[in-house]
Structures are given as C-alpha cells and as structure tokens.
PDB file of C-alpha atoms and ligand atoms in Angstrom:
ATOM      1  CA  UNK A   1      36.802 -18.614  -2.250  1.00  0.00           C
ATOM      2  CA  UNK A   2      35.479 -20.492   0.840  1.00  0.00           C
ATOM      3  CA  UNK A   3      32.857 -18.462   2.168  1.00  0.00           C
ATOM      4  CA  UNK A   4      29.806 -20.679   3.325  1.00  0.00           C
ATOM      5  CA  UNK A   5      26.457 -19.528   2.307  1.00  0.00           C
ATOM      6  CA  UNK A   6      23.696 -21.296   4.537  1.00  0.00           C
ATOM      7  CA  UNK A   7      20.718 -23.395   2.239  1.00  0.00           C
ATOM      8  CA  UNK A   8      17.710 -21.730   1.794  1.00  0.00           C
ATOM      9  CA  UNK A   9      15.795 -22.642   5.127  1.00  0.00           C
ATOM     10  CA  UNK A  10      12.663 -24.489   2.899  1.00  0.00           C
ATOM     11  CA  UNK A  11      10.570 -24.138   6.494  1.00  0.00           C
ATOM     12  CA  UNK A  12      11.075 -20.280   7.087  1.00  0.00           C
ATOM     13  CA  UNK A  13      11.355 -18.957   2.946  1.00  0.00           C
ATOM     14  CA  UNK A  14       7.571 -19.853   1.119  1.00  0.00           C
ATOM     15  CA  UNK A  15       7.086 -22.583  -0.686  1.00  0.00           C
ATOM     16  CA  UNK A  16       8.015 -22.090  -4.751  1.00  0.00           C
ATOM     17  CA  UNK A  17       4.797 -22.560  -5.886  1.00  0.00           C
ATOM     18  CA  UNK A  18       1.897 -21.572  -4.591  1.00  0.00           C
ATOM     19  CA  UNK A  19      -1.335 -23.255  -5.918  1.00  0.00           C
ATOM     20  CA  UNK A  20      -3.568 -21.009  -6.668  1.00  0.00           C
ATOM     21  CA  UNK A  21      -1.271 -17.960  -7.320  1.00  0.00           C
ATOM     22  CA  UNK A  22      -0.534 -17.990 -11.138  1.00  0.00           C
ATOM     23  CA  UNK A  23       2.903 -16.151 -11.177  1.00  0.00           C
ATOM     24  CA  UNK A  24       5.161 -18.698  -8.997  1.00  0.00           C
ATOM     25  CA  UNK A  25       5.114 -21.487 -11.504  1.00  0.00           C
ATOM     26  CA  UNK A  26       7.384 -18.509 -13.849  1.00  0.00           C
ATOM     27  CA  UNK A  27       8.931 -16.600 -10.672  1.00  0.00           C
ATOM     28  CA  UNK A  28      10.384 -19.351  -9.971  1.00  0.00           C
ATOM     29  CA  UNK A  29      13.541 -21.902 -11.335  1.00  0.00           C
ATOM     30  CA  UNK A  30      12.010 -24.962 -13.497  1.00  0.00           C
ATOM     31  CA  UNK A  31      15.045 -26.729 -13.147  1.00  0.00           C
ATOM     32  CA  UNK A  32      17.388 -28.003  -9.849  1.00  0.00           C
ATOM     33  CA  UNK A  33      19.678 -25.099  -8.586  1.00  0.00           C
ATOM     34  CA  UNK A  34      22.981 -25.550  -9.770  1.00  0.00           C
ATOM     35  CA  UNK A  35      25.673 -24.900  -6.464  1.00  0.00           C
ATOM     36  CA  UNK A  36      28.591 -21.844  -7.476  1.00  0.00           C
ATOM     37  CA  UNK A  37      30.834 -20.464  -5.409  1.00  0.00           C
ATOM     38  CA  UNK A  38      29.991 -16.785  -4.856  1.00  0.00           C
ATOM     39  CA  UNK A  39      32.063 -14.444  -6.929  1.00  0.00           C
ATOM     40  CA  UNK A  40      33.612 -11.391  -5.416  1.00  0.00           C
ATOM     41  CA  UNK A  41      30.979  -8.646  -7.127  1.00  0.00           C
ATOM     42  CA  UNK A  42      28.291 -10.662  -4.842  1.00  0.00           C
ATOM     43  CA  UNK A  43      30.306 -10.271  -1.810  1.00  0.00           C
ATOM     44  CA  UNK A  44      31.135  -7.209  -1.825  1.00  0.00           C
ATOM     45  CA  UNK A  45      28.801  -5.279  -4.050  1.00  0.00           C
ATOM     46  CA  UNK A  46      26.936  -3.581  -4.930  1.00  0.00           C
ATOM     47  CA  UNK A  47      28.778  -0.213  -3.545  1.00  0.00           C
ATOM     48  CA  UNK A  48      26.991   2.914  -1.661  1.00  0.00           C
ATOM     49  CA  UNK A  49      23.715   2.079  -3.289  1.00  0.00           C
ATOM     50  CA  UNK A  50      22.471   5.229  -2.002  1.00  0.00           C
ATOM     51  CA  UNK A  51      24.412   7.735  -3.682  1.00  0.00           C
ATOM     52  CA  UNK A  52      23.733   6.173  -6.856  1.00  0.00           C
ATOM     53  CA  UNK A  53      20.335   6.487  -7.263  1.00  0.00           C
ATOM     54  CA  UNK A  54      17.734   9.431  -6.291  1.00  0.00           C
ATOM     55  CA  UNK A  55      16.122   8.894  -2.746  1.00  0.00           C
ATOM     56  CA  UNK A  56      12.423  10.084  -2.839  1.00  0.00           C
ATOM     57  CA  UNK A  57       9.046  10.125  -0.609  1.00  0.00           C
ATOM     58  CA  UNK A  58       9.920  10.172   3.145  1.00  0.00           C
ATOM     59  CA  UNK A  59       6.420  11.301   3.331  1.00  0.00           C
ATOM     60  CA  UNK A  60       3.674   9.889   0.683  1.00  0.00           C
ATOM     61  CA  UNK A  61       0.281  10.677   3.008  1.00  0.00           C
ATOM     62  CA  UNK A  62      -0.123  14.587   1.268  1.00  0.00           C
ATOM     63  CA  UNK A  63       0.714  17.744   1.906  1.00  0.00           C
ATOM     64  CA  UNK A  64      -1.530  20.708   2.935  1.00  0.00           C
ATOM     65  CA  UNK A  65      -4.644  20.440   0.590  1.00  0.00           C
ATOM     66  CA  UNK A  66      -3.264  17.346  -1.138  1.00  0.00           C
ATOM     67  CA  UNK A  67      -4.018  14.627   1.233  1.00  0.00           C
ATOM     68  CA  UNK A  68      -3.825  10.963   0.626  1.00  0.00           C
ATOM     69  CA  UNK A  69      -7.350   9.503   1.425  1.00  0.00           C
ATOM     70  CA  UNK A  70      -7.235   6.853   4.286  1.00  0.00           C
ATOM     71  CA  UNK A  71      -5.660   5.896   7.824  1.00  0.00           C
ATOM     72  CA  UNK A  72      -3.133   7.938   8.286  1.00  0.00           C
ATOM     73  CA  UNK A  73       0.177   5.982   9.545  1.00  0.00           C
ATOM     74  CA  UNK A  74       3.889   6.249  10.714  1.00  0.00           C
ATOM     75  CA  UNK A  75       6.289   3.492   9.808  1.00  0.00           C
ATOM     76  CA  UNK A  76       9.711   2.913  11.529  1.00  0.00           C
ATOM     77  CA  UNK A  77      11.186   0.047   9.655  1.00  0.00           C
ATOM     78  CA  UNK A  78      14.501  -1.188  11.411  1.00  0.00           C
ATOM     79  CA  UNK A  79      16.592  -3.243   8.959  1.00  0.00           C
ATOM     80  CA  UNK A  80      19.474  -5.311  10.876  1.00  0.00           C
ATOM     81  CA  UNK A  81      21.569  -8.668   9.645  1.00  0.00           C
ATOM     82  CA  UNK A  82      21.642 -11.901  10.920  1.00  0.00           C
ATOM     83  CA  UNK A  83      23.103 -11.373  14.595  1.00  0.00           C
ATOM     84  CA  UNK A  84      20.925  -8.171  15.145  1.00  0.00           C
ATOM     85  CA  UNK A  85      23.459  -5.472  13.973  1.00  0.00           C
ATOM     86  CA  UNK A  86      22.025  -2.699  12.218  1.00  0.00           C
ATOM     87  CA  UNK A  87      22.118  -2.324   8.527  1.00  0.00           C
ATOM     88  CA  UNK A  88      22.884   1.742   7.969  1.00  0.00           C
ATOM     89  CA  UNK A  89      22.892   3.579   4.588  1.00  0.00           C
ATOM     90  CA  UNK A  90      20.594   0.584   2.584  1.00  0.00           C
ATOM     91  CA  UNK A  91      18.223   1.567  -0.122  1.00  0.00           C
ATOM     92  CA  UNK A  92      14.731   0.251   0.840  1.00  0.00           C
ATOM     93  CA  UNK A  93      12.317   0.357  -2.228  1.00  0.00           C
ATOM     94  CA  UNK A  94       8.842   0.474  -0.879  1.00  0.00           C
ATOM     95  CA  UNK A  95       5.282   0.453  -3.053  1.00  0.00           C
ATOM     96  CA  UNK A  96       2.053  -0.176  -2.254  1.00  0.00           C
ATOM     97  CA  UNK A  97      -1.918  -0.093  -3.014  1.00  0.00           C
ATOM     98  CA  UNK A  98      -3.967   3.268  -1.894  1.00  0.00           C
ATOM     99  CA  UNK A  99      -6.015   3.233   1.049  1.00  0.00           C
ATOM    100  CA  UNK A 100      -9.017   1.525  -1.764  1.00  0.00           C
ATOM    101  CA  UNK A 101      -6.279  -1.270  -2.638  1.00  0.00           C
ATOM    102  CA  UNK A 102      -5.760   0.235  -5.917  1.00  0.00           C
ATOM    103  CA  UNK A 103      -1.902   0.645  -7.045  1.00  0.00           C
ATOM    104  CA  UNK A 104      -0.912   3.318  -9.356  1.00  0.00           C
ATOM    105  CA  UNK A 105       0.554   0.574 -12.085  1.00  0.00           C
ATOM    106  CA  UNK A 106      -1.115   0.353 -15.774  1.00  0.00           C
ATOM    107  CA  UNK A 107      -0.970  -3.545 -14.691  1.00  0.00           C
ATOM    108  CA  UNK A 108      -4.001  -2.732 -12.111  1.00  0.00           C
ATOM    109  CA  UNK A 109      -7.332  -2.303 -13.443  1.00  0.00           C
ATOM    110  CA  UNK A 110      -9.505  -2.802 -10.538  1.00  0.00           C
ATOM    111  CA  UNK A 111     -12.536  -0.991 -10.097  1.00  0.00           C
ATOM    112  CA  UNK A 112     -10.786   0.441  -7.164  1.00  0.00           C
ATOM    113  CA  UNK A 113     -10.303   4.300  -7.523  1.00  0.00           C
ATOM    114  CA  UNK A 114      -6.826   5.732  -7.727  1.00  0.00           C
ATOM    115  CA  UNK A 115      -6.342   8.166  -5.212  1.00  0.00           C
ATOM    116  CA  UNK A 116      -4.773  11.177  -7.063  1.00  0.00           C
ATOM    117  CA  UNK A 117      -2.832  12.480  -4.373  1.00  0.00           C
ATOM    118  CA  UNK A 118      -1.473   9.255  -3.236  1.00  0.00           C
ATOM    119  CA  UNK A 119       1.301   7.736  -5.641  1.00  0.00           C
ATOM    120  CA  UNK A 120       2.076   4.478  -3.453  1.00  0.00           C
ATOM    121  CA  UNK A 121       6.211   4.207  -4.025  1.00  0.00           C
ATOM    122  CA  UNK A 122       9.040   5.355  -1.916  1.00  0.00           C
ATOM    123  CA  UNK A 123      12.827   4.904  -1.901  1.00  0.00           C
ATOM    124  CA  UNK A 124      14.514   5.389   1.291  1.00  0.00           C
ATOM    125  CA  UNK A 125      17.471   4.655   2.867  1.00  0.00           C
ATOM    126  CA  UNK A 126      18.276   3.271   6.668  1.00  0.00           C
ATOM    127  CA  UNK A 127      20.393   5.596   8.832  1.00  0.00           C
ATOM    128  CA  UNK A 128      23.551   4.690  10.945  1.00  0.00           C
ATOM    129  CA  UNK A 129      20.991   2.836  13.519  1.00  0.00           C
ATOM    130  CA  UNK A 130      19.442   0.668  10.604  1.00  0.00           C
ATOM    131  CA  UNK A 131      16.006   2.787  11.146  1.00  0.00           C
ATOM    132  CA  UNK A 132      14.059   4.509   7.988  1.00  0.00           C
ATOM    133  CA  UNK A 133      10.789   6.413   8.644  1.00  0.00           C
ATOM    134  CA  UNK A 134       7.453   6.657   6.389  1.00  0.00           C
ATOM    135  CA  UNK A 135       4.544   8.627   7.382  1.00  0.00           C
ATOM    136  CA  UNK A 136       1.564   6.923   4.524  1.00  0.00           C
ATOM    137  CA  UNK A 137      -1.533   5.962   4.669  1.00  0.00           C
ATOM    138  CA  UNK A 138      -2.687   1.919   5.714  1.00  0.00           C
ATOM    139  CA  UNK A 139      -3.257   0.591   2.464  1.00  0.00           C
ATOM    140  CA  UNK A 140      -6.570  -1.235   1.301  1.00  0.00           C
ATOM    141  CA  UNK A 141      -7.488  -4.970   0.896  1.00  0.00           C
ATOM    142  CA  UNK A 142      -7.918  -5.790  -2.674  1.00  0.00           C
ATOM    143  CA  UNK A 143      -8.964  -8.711  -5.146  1.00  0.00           C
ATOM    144  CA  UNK A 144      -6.401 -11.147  -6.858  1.00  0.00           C
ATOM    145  CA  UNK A 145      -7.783 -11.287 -10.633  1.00  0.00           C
ATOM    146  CA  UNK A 146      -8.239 -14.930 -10.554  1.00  0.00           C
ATOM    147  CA  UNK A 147     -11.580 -16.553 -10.868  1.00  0.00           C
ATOM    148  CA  UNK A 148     -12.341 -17.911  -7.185  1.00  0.00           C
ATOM    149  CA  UNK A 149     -12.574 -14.399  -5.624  1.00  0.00           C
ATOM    150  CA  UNK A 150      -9.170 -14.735  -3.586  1.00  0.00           C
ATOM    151  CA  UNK A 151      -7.997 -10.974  -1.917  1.00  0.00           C
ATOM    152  CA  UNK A 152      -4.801  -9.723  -0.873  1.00  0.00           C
ATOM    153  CA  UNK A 153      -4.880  -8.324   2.787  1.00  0.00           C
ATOM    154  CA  UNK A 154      -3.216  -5.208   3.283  1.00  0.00           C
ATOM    155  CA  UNK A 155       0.333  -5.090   3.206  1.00  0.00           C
ATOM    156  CA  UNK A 156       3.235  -2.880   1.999  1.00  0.00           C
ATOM    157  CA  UNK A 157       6.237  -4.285  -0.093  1.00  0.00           C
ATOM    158  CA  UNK A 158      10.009  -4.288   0.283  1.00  0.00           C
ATOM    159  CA  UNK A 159      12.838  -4.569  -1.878  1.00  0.00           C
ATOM    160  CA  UNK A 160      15.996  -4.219   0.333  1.00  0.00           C
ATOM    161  CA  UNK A 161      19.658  -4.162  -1.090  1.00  0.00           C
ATOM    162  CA  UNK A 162      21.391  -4.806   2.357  1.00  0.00           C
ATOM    163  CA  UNK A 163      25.406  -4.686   2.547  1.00  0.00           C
ATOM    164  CA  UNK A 164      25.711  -6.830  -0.723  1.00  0.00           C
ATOM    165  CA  UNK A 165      23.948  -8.411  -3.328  1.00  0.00           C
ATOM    166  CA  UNK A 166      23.731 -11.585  -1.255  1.00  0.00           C
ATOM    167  CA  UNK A 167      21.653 -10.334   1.431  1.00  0.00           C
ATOM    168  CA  UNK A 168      19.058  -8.577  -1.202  1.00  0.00           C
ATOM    169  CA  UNK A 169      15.585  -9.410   0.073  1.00  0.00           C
ATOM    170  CA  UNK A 170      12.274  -9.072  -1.781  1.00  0.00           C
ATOM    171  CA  UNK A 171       9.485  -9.090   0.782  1.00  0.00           C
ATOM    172  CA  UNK A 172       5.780  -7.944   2.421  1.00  0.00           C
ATOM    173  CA  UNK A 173       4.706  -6.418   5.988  1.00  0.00           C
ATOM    174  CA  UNK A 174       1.463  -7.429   7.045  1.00  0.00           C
ATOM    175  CA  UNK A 175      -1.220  -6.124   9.703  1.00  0.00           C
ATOM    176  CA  UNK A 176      -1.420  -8.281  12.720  1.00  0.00           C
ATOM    177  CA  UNK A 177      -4.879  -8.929  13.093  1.00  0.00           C
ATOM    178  CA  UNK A 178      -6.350  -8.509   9.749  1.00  0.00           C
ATOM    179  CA  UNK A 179      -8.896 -10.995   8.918  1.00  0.00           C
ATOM    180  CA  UNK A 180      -7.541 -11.893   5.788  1.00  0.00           C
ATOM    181  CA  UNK A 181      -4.557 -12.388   6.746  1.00  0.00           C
ATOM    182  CA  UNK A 182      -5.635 -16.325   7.389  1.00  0.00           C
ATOM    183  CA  UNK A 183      -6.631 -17.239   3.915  1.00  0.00           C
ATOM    184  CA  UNK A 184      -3.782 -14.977   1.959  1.00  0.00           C
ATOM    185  CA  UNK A 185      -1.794 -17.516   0.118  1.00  0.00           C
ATOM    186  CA  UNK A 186       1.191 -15.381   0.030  1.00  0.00           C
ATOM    187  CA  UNK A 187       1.758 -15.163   3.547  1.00  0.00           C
ATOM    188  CA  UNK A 188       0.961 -18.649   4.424  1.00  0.00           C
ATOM    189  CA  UNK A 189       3.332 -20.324   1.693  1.00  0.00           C
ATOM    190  CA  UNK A 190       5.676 -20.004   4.526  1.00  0.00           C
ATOM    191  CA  UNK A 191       5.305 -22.939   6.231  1.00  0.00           C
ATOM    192  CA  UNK A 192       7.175 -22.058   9.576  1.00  0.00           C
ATOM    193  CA  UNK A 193       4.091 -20.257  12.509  1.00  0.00           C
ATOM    194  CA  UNK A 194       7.087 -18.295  13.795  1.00  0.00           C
ATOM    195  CA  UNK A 195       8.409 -17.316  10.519  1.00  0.00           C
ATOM    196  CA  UNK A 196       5.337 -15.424   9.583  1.00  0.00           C
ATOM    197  CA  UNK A 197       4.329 -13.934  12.417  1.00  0.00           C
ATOM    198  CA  UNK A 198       7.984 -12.235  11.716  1.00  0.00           C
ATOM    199  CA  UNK A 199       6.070 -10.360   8.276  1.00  0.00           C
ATOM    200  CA  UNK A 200       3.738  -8.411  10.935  1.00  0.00           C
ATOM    201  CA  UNK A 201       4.289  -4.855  12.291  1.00  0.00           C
ATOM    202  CA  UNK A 202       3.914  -3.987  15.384  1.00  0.00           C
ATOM    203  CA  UNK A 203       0.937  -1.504  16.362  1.00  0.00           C
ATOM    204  CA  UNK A 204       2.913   1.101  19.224  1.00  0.00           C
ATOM    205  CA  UNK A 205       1.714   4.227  20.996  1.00  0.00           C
ATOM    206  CA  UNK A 206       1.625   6.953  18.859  1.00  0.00           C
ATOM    207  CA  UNK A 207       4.443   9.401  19.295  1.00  0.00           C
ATOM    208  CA  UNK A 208       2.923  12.447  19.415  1.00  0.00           C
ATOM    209  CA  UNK A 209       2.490  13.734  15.552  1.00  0.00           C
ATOM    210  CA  UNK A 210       0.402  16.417  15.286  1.00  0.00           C
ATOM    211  CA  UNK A 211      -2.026  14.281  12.736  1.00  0.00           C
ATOM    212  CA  UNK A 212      -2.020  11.422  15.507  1.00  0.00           C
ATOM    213  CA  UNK A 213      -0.854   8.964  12.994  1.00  0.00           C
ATOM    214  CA  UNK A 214      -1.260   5.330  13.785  1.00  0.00           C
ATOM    215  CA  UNK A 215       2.705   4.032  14.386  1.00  0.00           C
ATOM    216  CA  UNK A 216       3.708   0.547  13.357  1.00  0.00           C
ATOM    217  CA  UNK A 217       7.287  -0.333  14.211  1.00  0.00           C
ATOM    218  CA  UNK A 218       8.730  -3.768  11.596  1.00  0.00           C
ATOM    219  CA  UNK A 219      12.112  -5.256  12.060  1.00  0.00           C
ATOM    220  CA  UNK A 220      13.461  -6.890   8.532  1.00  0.00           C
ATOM    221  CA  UNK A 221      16.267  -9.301   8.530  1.00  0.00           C
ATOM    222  CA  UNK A 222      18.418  -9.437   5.865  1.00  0.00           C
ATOM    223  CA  UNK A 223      20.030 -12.956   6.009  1.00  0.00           C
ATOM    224  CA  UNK A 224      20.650 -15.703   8.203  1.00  0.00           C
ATOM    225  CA  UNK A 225      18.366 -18.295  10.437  1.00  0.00           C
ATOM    226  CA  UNK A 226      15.743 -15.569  11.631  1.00  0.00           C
ATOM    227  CA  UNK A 227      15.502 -14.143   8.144  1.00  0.00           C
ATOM    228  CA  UNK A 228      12.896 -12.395   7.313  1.00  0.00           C
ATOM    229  CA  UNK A 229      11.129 -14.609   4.749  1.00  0.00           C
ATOM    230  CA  UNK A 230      11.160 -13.757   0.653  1.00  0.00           C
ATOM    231  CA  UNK A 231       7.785 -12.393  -0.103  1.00  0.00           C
ATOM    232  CA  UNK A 232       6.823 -12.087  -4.001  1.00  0.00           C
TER     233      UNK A 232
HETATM  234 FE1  LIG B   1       0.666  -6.076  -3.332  1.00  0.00          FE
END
C-alpha cells in the first residue's frame, strides 16, 4: 500500500510534554515512533459510525423548569477535511465543565457545585453540509489540581471520528478573548500563533432563538496542513 500520510506538523500539533501538566509525560509515547504502512481497517474504517452507537443531547441547556445554570449558548460546529470539503454523517463526542467549571466525572472533586440539571456530554453527528448544532450553556473556568494554582479557561472538548480512523481528532474550542486563555498551558503547547487562534470560536449575531442564546460558530479540521491541532 502506497498511500502517503503527511508527518505530524511538530509547529501546528502541541508539544508532547507539557511542563507543568502532569498527564503528558504518560499520554504520550516514551519511545521513537516506529514508521508502518497503514493497513486497510485504518483507511477505510471505521464504517457508519453513526448508526452504531446511540446519538444523544442536541440540546444539554434544560428544558422547561430544568434549566442548566449559566450563559446560555448556540454552537454550530462545521467539521470539513483537509481541502475544505465537508465531513457529513461523523460522530462528534462532546463533554464539558458546568457553567461553575465543575464536570459531572467521579475524577472531579472541586469545590465547584454540580449543576443538577446540566450533565455536560453530548454525541452528535454532522449532517450532509458537515454542520452539527448544540444549544448549552458557556462553561466555567476552573482550577488544575496541581500545587501552583494553574486554571483551565473555558473550553468545550471534541473527540471526532471523521471518514476513517486516520483522521480521528481529539481536541478543545476555546473563547476568543478570555483572559486565561494566555497562561493555559494546553492551548499554548502549540507552538504555531496561527495554529491556535484556529481552537477559538467565533462570537456571531444571534439568530433569533427565542432565549437569545449567545451563537459561536467553530470550524474543525480533520487532517492535513491547516489541521486543527490535537488537544488532550
Ligand atoms: Fe476540560
């Protein structure tokens, strides 16, 4: 098999390991990458992800009495490959923290509250024209349990399956903006200016939605020289 899969782009994708963030040293390979021809599962699997597994939470703000405390908002997340096409019918896992920064994970025990009509997880899939929707709520700051007093801006994550198992991305959206967006050492293990202003949304008019949501509109690239960059 002779298909060509470009190098990780070291400028663009963070760096491996991130000082001060505990997990990278075991997220990430100990050892030098050993180079293997793709196999044909990786090309061209894994098959119509989303009829295989249950789709849930188009909305995760509330309904009627059960509101999700916080700033309302509408997400349009486009998902297209490396020349701009759309990617239709992907499965787009999406979790985050409440509008406190508190996740709904046994793993968190902030003193943030949990939000008990706000779960935090979604899984979606893109239509025909690459585009899924959201309506949730902005989610909160919070603390990175490490002694200097480091926090997290907000920011929602992403696990997308794309056409095949080669263009699976793991990533974060961020605010534009956001003052801690400067000191997050997640976002800023990617070297490359241009490559992380590519993690922020895009604040747009609202469109009208009778709870005047605030609308952010994010583009996610799947592979290729403009990819969007890996986030943990
Ligand atoms: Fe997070």
């Amino acid at each position: 098999m002779d298909t060509v899969i470009a190098p990780r782009d070291e400028r663009t994708q963070p760096i491996r390991i991130v000082p001060g963030y505990p997990q990278t040293p075991w997220r990430n390979p100990g050892e030098p990458l050993v180079k293997r021809a793709p196999t044909l599962s990786e090309l061209t699997g894994p098959l119509e992800v989303a009829k295989r597994v249950q789709l849930l939470g188009g909305d995760i703000a509330g309904r009627g009495e059960k509101q999700a405390i916080g700033q309302l908002m509408h997400l349009r997340l486009h998902v297209v490959d490396e020349d701009g096409s759309p990617v239709g019918g992907t499965v787009v896992e999406i979790w985050q923290a409440n509008a406190a920064g508190r996740y709904i994970h046994p793993n968190d025990d902030d003193h943030a509250p949990v939000d008990a009509n706000f779960y935090g997880a979604a899984r979606l899939a893109t239509d025909e024209t690459g585009l899924l929707e959201l309506r949730t709520v902005k989610p909160g700051a919070y603390p990175v349990p490490t002694k200097d007093g480091w926090w997290r801006p907000p920011h929602i994550h992403f696990s997308i399956f794309g056409r095949v198992w080669l263009s699976r991305l793991v990533t974060q959206m961020y605010f534009p903006g956001e003052p801690l967006n400067g000191q997050d050492r997640i976002l800023n293990a990617v070297p490359d200016a241009a490559a992380r202003e590519r993690l922020g949304a895009r604040l747009v008019p609202p469109t009208g939605d009778p709870h005047n949501a605030l609308v952010y509109e994010h583009q996610i690239v799947v592979r290729g020289r403009k990819a969007t960059p890996a986030q943990p």
